[in-house]
Every structure is written in structure tokens, then in C-alpha cells.
Short mmCIF file of C-alpha atoms in Angstrom, two decimals:
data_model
loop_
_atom_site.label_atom_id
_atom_site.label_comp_id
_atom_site.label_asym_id
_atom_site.label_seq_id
_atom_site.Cartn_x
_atom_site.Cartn_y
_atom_site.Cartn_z
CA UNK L 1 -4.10 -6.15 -8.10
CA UNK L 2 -7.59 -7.77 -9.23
CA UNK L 3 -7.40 -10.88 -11.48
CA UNK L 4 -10.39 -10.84 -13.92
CA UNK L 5 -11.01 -13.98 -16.01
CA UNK L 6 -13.68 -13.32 -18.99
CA UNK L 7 -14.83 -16.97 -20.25
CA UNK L 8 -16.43 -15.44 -23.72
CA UNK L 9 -18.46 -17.11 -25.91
CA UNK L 10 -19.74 -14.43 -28.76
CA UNK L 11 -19.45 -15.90 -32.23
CA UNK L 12 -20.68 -13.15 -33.79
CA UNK L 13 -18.00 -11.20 -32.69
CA UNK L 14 -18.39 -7.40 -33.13
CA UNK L 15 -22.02 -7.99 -34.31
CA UNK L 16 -22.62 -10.06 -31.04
CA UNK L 17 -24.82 -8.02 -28.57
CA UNK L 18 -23.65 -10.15 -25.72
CA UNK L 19 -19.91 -8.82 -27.13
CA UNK L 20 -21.18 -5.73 -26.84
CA UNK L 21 -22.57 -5.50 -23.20
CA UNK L 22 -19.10 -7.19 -22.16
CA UNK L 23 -17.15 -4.25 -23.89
CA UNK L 24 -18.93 -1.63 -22.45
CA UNK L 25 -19.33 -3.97 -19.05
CA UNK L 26 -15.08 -4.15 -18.99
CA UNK L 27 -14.49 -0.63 -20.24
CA UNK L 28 -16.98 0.71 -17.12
CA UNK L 29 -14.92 -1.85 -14.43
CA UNK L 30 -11.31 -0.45 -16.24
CA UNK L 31 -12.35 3.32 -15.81
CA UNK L 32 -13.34 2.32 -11.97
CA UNK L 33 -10.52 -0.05 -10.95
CA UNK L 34 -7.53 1.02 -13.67
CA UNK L 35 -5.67 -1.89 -11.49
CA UNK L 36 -7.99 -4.69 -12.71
CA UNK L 37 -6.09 -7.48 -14.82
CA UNK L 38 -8.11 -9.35 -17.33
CA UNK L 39 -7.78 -12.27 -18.49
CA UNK L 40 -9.83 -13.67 -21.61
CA UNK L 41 -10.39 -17.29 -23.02
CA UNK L 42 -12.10 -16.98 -26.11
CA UNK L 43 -14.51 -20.43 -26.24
CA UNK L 44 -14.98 -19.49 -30.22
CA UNK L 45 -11.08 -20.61 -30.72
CA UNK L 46 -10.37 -22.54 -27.33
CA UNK L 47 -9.10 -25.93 -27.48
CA UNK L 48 -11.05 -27.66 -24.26
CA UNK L 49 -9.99 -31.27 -23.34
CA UNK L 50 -12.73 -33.92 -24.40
CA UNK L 51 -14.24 -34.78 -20.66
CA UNK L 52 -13.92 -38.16 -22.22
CA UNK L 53 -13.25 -41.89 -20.82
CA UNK L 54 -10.11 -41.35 -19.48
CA UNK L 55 -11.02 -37.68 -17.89
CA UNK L 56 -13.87 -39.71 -16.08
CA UNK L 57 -11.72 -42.28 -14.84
CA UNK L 58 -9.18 -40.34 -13.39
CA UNK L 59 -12.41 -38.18 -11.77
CA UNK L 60 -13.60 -41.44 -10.15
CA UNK L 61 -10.08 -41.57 -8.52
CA UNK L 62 -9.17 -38.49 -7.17
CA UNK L 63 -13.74 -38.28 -5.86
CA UNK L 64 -12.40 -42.05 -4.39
CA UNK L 65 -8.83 -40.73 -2.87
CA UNK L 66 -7.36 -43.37 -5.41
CA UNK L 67 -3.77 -43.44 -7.37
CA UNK L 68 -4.05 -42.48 -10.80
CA UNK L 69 -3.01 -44.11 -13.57
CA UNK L 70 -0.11 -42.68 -16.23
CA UNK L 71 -3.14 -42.36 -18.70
CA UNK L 72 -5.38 -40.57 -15.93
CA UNK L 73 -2.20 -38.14 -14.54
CA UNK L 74 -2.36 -36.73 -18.61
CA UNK L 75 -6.06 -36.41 -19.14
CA UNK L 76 -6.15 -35.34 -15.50
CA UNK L 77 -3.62 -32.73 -15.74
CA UNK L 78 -5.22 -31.16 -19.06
CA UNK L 79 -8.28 -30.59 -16.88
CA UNK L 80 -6.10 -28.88 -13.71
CA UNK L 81 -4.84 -26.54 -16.21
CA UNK L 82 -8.30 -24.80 -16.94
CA UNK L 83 -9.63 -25.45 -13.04
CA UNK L 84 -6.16 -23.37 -12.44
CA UNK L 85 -6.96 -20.21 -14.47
CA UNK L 86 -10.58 -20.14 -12.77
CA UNK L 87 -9.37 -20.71 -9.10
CA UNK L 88 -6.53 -18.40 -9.48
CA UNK L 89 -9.05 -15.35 -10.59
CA UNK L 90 -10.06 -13.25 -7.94
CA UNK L 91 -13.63 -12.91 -10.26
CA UNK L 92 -14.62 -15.03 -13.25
CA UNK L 93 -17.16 -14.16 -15.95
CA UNK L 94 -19.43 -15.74 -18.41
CA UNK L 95 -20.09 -13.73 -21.19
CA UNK L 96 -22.61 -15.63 -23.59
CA UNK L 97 -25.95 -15.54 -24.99
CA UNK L 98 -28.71 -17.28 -24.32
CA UNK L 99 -29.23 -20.45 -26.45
CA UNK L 100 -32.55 -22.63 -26.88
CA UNK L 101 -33.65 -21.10 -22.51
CA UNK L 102 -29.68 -22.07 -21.33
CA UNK L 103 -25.78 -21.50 -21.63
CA UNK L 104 -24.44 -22.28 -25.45
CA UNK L 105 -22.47 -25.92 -25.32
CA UNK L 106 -19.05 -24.62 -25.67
CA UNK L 107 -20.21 -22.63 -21.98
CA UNK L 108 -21.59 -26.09 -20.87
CA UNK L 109 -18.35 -27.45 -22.31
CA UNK L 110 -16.20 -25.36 -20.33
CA UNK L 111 -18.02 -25.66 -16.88
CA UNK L 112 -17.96 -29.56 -17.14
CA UNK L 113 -14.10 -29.52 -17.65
CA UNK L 114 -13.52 -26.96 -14.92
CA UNK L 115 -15.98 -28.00 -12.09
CA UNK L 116 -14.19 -31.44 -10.82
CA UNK L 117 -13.92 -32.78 -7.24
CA UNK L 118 -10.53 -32.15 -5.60
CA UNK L 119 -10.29 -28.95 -7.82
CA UNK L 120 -13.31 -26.97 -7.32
CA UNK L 121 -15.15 -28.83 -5.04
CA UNK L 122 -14.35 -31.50 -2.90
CA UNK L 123 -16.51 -34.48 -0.45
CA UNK L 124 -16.44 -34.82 2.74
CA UNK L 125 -18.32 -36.32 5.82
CA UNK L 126 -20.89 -33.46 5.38
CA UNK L 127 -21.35 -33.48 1.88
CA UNK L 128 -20.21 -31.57 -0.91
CA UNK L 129 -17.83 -28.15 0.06
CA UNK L 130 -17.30 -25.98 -2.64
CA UNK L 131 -13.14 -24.66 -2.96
CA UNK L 132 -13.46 -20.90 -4.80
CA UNK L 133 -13.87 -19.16 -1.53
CA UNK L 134 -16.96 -17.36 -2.27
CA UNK L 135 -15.76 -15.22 -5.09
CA UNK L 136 -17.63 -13.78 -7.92
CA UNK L 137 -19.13 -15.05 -10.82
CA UNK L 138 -20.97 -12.61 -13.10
CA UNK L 139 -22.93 -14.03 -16.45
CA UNK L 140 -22.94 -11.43 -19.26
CA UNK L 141 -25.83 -12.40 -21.61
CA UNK L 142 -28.45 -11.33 -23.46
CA UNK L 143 -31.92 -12.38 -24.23
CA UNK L 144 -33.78 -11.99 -27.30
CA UNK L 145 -37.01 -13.44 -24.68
CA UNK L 146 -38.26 -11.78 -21.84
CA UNK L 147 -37.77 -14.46 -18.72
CA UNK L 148 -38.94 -12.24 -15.90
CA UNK L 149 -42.42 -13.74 -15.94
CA UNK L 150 -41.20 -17.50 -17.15
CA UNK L 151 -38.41 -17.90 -14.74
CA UNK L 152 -38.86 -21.89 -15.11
CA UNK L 153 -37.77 -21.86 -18.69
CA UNK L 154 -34.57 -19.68 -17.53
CA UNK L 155 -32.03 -22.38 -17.51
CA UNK L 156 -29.20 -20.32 -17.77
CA UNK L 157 -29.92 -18.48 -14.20
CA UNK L 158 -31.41 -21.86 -12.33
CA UNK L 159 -28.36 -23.55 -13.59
CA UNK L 160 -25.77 -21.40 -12.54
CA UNK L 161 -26.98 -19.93 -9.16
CA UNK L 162 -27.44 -23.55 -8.26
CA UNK L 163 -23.75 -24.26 -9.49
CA UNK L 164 -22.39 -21.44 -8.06
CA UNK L 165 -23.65 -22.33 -4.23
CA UNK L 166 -21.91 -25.71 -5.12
CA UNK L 167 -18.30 -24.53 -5.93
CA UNK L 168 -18.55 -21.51 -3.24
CA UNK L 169 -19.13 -18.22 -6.08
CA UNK L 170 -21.40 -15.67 -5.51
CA UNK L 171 -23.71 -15.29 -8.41
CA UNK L 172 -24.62 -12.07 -10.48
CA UNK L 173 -25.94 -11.32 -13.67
CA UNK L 174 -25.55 -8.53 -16.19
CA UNK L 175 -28.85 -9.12 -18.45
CA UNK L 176 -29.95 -7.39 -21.65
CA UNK L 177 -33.55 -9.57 -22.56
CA UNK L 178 -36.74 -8.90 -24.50
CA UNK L 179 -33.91 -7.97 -27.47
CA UNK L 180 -35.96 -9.84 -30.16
CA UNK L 181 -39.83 -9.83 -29.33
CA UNK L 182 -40.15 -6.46 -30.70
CA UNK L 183 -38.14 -5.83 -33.41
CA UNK L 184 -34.64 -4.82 -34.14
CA UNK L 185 -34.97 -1.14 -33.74
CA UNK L 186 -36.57 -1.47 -30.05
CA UNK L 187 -33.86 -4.11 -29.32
CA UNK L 188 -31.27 -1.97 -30.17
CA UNK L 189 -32.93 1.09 -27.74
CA UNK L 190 -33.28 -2.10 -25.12
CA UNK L 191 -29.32 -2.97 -25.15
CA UNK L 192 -28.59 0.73 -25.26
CA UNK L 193 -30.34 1.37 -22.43
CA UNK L 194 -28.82 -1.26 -20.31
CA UNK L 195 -25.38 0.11 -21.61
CA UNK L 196 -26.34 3.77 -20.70
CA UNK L 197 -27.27 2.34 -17.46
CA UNK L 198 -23.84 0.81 -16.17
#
């Protein structure tokens, strides 16, 4: 049985396009693979560690193959919780919009206390080897700019393809864009059309 985990952030809930795409995204992959378990953390209520003093310490330790310290083993072990959930999921997504041409912080957020050496990735002679064995990561957004033409101001895409080949995922993107630039009623048409379309 398939292991799903949906990292959502959509704060406007059932008003949030993004929310939207993501329903009708899930309900298409439940009707296709009635098997598939999902798993959701919800980044509107989820209580992250702080990647903080003593989550940097500890990640200078275990990058160093050093002992950590009683401190470091509890801010350390906050982190392996969340790095857990992702490598346990045979697929992860990222369901957010886009913010300001990137991910929203609490995204940002998430990725920074998941994506740690000895966890997802780890050093070695040849450089950097990611640990998530090539699965999938799909981002769920939506655009209220058209990017296809201004791909160097896409920060969300850049980011995470380059990410992805870090850790070992194969990226993919669900994208509703150009939601905004002409008004609310050919928005709506756009994201419906994208829905119609999965």
C-alpha cells in the first residue's frame, strides 16, 4: 500500500485555490489507486522545531561524525521526527501557493527542518548523496503570475528541482498560474480548466 504525505500550506482554507487543486488533485489519485494512504501535516497549525542554536550544533556533529551532546540528542531528535514522516512516504507533496516568486516561509520552514545531513542527505568522499531513493515529490501551487516566459523570477521551481536532485526526489509540478493578471472571472475558468484537465 502507497504512503502519501501532503505537506499543505493553504491558509485560506476552502477559499484557497491551491486547496482546491489539491482536493481535486487527491480525489483524482483516490479514484485511481483506492489503496493510496495519505498522510497530511497541515503547516497552518503545525508546531515545527525552531532550526535554532542548538539544532545547528547538533547538525555540525552528526555532518562531522561527532558525539552529541544531551542538549543536541533533544533538539536533534525533534528534527528526526519530521525527516521520519518524509523518508518513510513512498511520495511527498507540497501543496502551497506561490508567495512574493517562491515557497511561503512556513514551506521554507519545513524544508530547512527536514533536509539535514545523516537524515536526508549525507557526505561522503564524492560529495553530497542524497538518502530518499529517488521518490517523488510533486508541488501543488498556484500562480496568480504567468512564469512561463520569466522562468528566472520562478523561485519556487529553481529552488526545488535543484533541492530535489540533492536529497534523491524526482520533481513534478501540478501548476494553476496566470490566476490573477486577468481578473477573477478568467482565473476562475483558468483553475477550472486545470481541474477538468486531471
Amino acid at each position: 500500500m502507497a504512503r502519501l504525505l501532503v505537506v499543505s500550506f493553504t491558509p485560506k482554507g476552502s477559499g484557497s485555490r491551491t486547496r482546491r487543486l489539491l482536493d481535486a488533485w487527491l480525489t483524482r489519485r483516490g479514484t485511481t489507486e483506492p489503496g493510496l494512504t495519505v498522510d497530511e501535516v497541515d503547516l497552518t497549525t503545525a508546531d515545527l522545531p525552531r532550526v535554532d542554536g542548538p539544532v545547528a550544533l547538533a547538525k555540525g556533529s552528526v555532518a562531522a561524525g561527532s558525539p552529541l551532546t544531551p542538549n543536541q540528542q533533544q533538539a536533534w531528535a525533534a528534527i528526526t521526527r519530521w525527516a521520519s514522516a518524509f523518508l518513510d512516504a513512498d511520495e511527498v507533496v507540497l501543496a502551497a501557493p506561490m508567495w512574493n516568486f517562491s515557497l511561503p516561509y512556513p514551506v521554507k520552514h519545513y524544508l530547512d527542518v527536514v533536509v539535514q545531513p545523516g537524515l536526508l542527505f549525507r557526505y561522503t568522499a564524492q560529495g553530497p548523496q542524497g538518502l530518499c531513493g529517488g521518490k517523488r515529490l510533486t508541488l501543488v501551487t498556484t500562480r496568480g503570475g504567468s512564469y512561463v516566459d520569466l522562468p528566472q523570477v520562478n523561485f519556487q521551481t529553481a529552488y526545488l528541482r535543484w533541492l530535489c536532485q540533492f536529497i534523491d526526489c524526482r520533481y513534478a509540478e501540478l501548476v494553476a498560474e496566470g490566476l490573477d493578471t486577468r481578473g477573477p472571472e478568467a482565473g476562475e475558468k483558468l483553475l477550472m480548466r486545470v481541474i477538468d484537465d486531471l
